[in-house]
XYZ file of C-alpha atoms in Angstrom:
206
model
C 109.811 136.420 -89.123
C 110.080 139.307 -91.535
C 109.819 138.687 -95.258
C 108.976 142.157 -96.464
C 110.256 145.631 -95.650
C 107.856 148.439 -94.981
C 108.423 151.373 -97.342
C 110.545 154.009 -95.657
C 110.773 157.774 -95.669
C 112.866 160.161 -93.580
C 110.243 160.414 -90.852
C 109.694 156.682 -90.458
C 113.200 155.334 -91.075
C 113.925 154.750 -87.382
C 110.701 152.854 -86.769
C 111.018 150.944 -90.037
C 114.479 149.739 -89.102
C 112.947 147.175 -86.761
C 110.853 145.861 -89.647
C 113.762 144.985 -91.893
C 114.097 141.440 -93.150
C 115.564 138.918 -90.748
C 118.910 137.752 -92.209
C 118.061 134.229 -91.082
C 115.319 134.179 -93.723
C 117.754 134.719 -96.578
C 117.775 130.933 -96.988
C 114.119 131.110 -98.064
C 114.941 133.250 -101.082
C 113.689 131.570 -104.228
C 110.743 130.717 -106.432
C 107.774 128.764 -105.105
C 104.761 127.092 -106.676
C 101.420 127.092 -104.866
C 100.294 123.552 -104.020
C 96.523 123.333 -104.728
C 96.262 120.006 -102.870
C 97.150 121.771 -99.618
C 95.827 125.284 -100.268
C 92.416 126.931 -100.367
C 91.226 130.001 -102.253
C 87.755 130.739 -100.978
C 85.082 133.353 -100.496
C 82.154 134.173 -98.241
C 79.106 136.225 -99.245
C 75.975 137.194 -97.310
C 72.785 135.512 -98.576
C 69.255 136.888 -98.072
C 70.610 139.248 -95.401
C 70.604 136.491 -92.776
C 73.326 133.924 -93.434
C 76.627 133.305 -95.215
C 77.351 131.175 -98.259
C 80.901 129.894 -98.609
C 82.646 128.634 -101.681
C 86.053 127.982 -103.175
C 87.851 127.635 -106.482
C 89.391 124.225 -107.083
C 91.507 124.859 -110.172
C 94.263 127.444 -110.079
C 97.965 128.007 -110.573
C 100.164 130.394 -108.668
C 103.747 131.293 -107.977
C 105.587 133.204 -105.275
C 108.945 134.919 -105.467
C 110.461 135.370 -102.012
C 113.596 137.459 -101.558
C 114.936 137.288 -98.017
C 117.758 139.718 -98.782
C 115.570 142.359 -100.435
C 111.950 141.645 -99.475
C 110.626 144.512 -101.617
C 111.478 142.341 -104.618
C 109.128 139.578 -103.472
C 105.921 139.031 -105.402
C 103.034 136.738 -106.290
C 101.055 135.675 -109.343
C 97.776 133.746 -109.400
C 95.498 132.424 -112.179
C 92.120 131.015 -111.096
C 89.809 129.123 -113.457
C 86.330 130.473 -112.853
C 84.613 127.269 -113.985
C 86.038 125.521 -110.918
C 83.838 127.517 -108.512
C 82.246 125.227 -105.926
C 79.704 126.188 -103.269
C 78.391 122.668 -102.764
C 75.171 123.288 -104.750
C 75.348 122.448 -108.461
C 72.533 124.820 -109.535
C 74.095 127.729 -107.659
C 77.515 126.979 -109.126
C 75.989 126.972 -112.602
C 74.397 130.354 -111.930
C 77.749 131.753 -110.782
C 79.451 130.495 -113.938
C 76.757 132.016 -116.157
C 76.180 135.477 -117.583
C 74.520 136.880 -114.444
C 77.806 136.579 -112.585
C 81.230 135.496 -113.866
C 80.307 134.583 -117.466
C 82.999 131.915 -117.361
C 82.819 131.045 -121.066
C 83.798 134.589 -122.083
C 86.048 135.297 -119.105
C 87.544 131.979 -117.990
C 90.242 133.369 -115.677
C 90.460 135.520 -112.589
C 94.017 136.774 -112.101
C 96.093 138.540 -109.483
C 99.493 140.138 -110.068
C 101.273 141.719 -107.125
C 102.783 145.186 -107.364
C 104.062 145.827 -103.813
C 104.448 144.216 -100.393
C 105.089 145.433 -96.860
C 105.334 144.140 -93.336
C 102.631 145.489 -91.041
C 104.024 144.018 -87.800
C 105.185 140.689 -86.414
C 104.453 137.982 -88.974
C 101.736 140.095 -90.615
C 102.096 141.450 -94.129
C 100.125 143.212 -96.810
C 100.557 142.414 -100.478
C 99.036 144.781 -102.998
C 98.345 144.046 -106.620
C 95.951 144.042 -109.544
C 92.899 141.755 -109.457
C 91.267 141.123 -112.826
C 87.743 139.695 -113.157
C 85.741 139.848 -116.405
C 88.474 142.007 -117.978
C 88.078 144.612 -115.213
C 91.315 145.302 -113.334
C 91.306 147.041 -109.978
C 93.762 147.220 -107.059
C 93.468 144.738 -104.215
C 95.290 144.620 -100.869
C 95.541 141.224 -99.170
C 96.487 140.965 -95.499
C 98.524 137.835 -94.798
C 100.146 136.054 -91.890
C 103.345 134.131 -92.537
C 103.120 130.716 -90.855
C 106.744 129.748 -91.403
C 108.638 127.171 -93.421
C 109.173 123.417 -93.212
C 110.486 120.439 -95.132
C 107.773 117.822 -95.635
C 108.194 114.043 -95.578
C 108.879 114.027 -99.333
C 111.715 116.520 -99.032
C 109.751 119.491 -100.368
C 110.626 122.860 -98.867
C 107.364 124.647 -98.048
C 106.236 128.066 -96.876
C 102.765 128.895 -95.582
C 100.574 131.985 -95.578
C 97.006 132.650 -94.484
C 94.975 135.802 -95.023
C 92.127 137.578 -96.672
C 90.620 140.675 -98.199
C 87.222 142.271 -98.727
C 85.919 143.526 -102.047
C 82.723 144.964 -103.476
C 81.840 142.614 -106.311
C 80.111 145.432 -108.182
C 83.527 147.050 -108.671
C 84.299 144.176 -111.047
C 80.949 144.194 -112.848
C 79.319 141.457 -110.750
C 76.068 143.295 -110.175
C 73.281 140.703 -110.375
C 70.835 140.765 -107.486
C 67.214 140.295 -106.490
C 65.153 142.358 -104.067
C 63.589 140.677 -101.048
C 59.971 141.304 -100.051
C 61.120 142.026 -96.517
C 63.687 144.549 -97.699
C 67.299 144.175 -98.681
C 68.739 142.005 -101.428
C 69.449 138.353 -102.108
C 73.255 138.636 -102.393
C 75.466 141.146 -100.598
C 77.794 143.363 -102.577
C 80.601 142.764 -100.080
C 82.564 139.557 -100.543
C 85.227 138.219 -98.197
C 88.135 136.493 -99.929
C 90.230 133.940 -98.038
C 93.648 132.513 -98.846
C 95.284 129.553 -97.115
C 98.456 128.936 -99.077
C 101.104 126.244 -98.994
C 103.829 126.737 -101.606
C 106.683 124.433 -102.599
C 110.097 125.729 -103.445
C 111.068 125.143 -107.067
C 114.225 123.218 -107.827
C 117.057 125.581 -108.827
C 117.775 125.641 -112.511
C 121.043 124.098 -113.620
């Protein structure tokens, strides 16, 4: 299913023609609200050079705008409350909220605002936008797979996406670390972000 068009130029117009939006998806056009009860916004970071620590944010709000007729007009917006970070260890979560990392009291939100989207093949897409952490805004590209649409048992129309991205946390001012006696550092600079999104279609306004 194609939700987004790849950007075209004269040399790629023929190939891009097969990536145009499927007319059958025009029915999905509309505004959607991300459902936190059935979604996950998580991350994975290397710890002590030997293992991974995983965490997630439990408090966030997000919206999607899907346009099946003109997929280039689709977009996404996400506000994440940093204080909701959860790695399963209270002391570690407190450290992440503090000044060494996110400084959640001064910078309570992490935000993403999309600026472009394209289909990369099949049900795979890439959405590009601005990620802001600690008042630092930098571009971020998220690779997503569209899992389709369904009507749940309560009559809600849903769409689903799953994907991820990799960032260097130092690009957003998250630079704390500690050297290990055996070489290397306590926390890797590279962080993997994961998104498993279920969004509910908003009721049309009267």
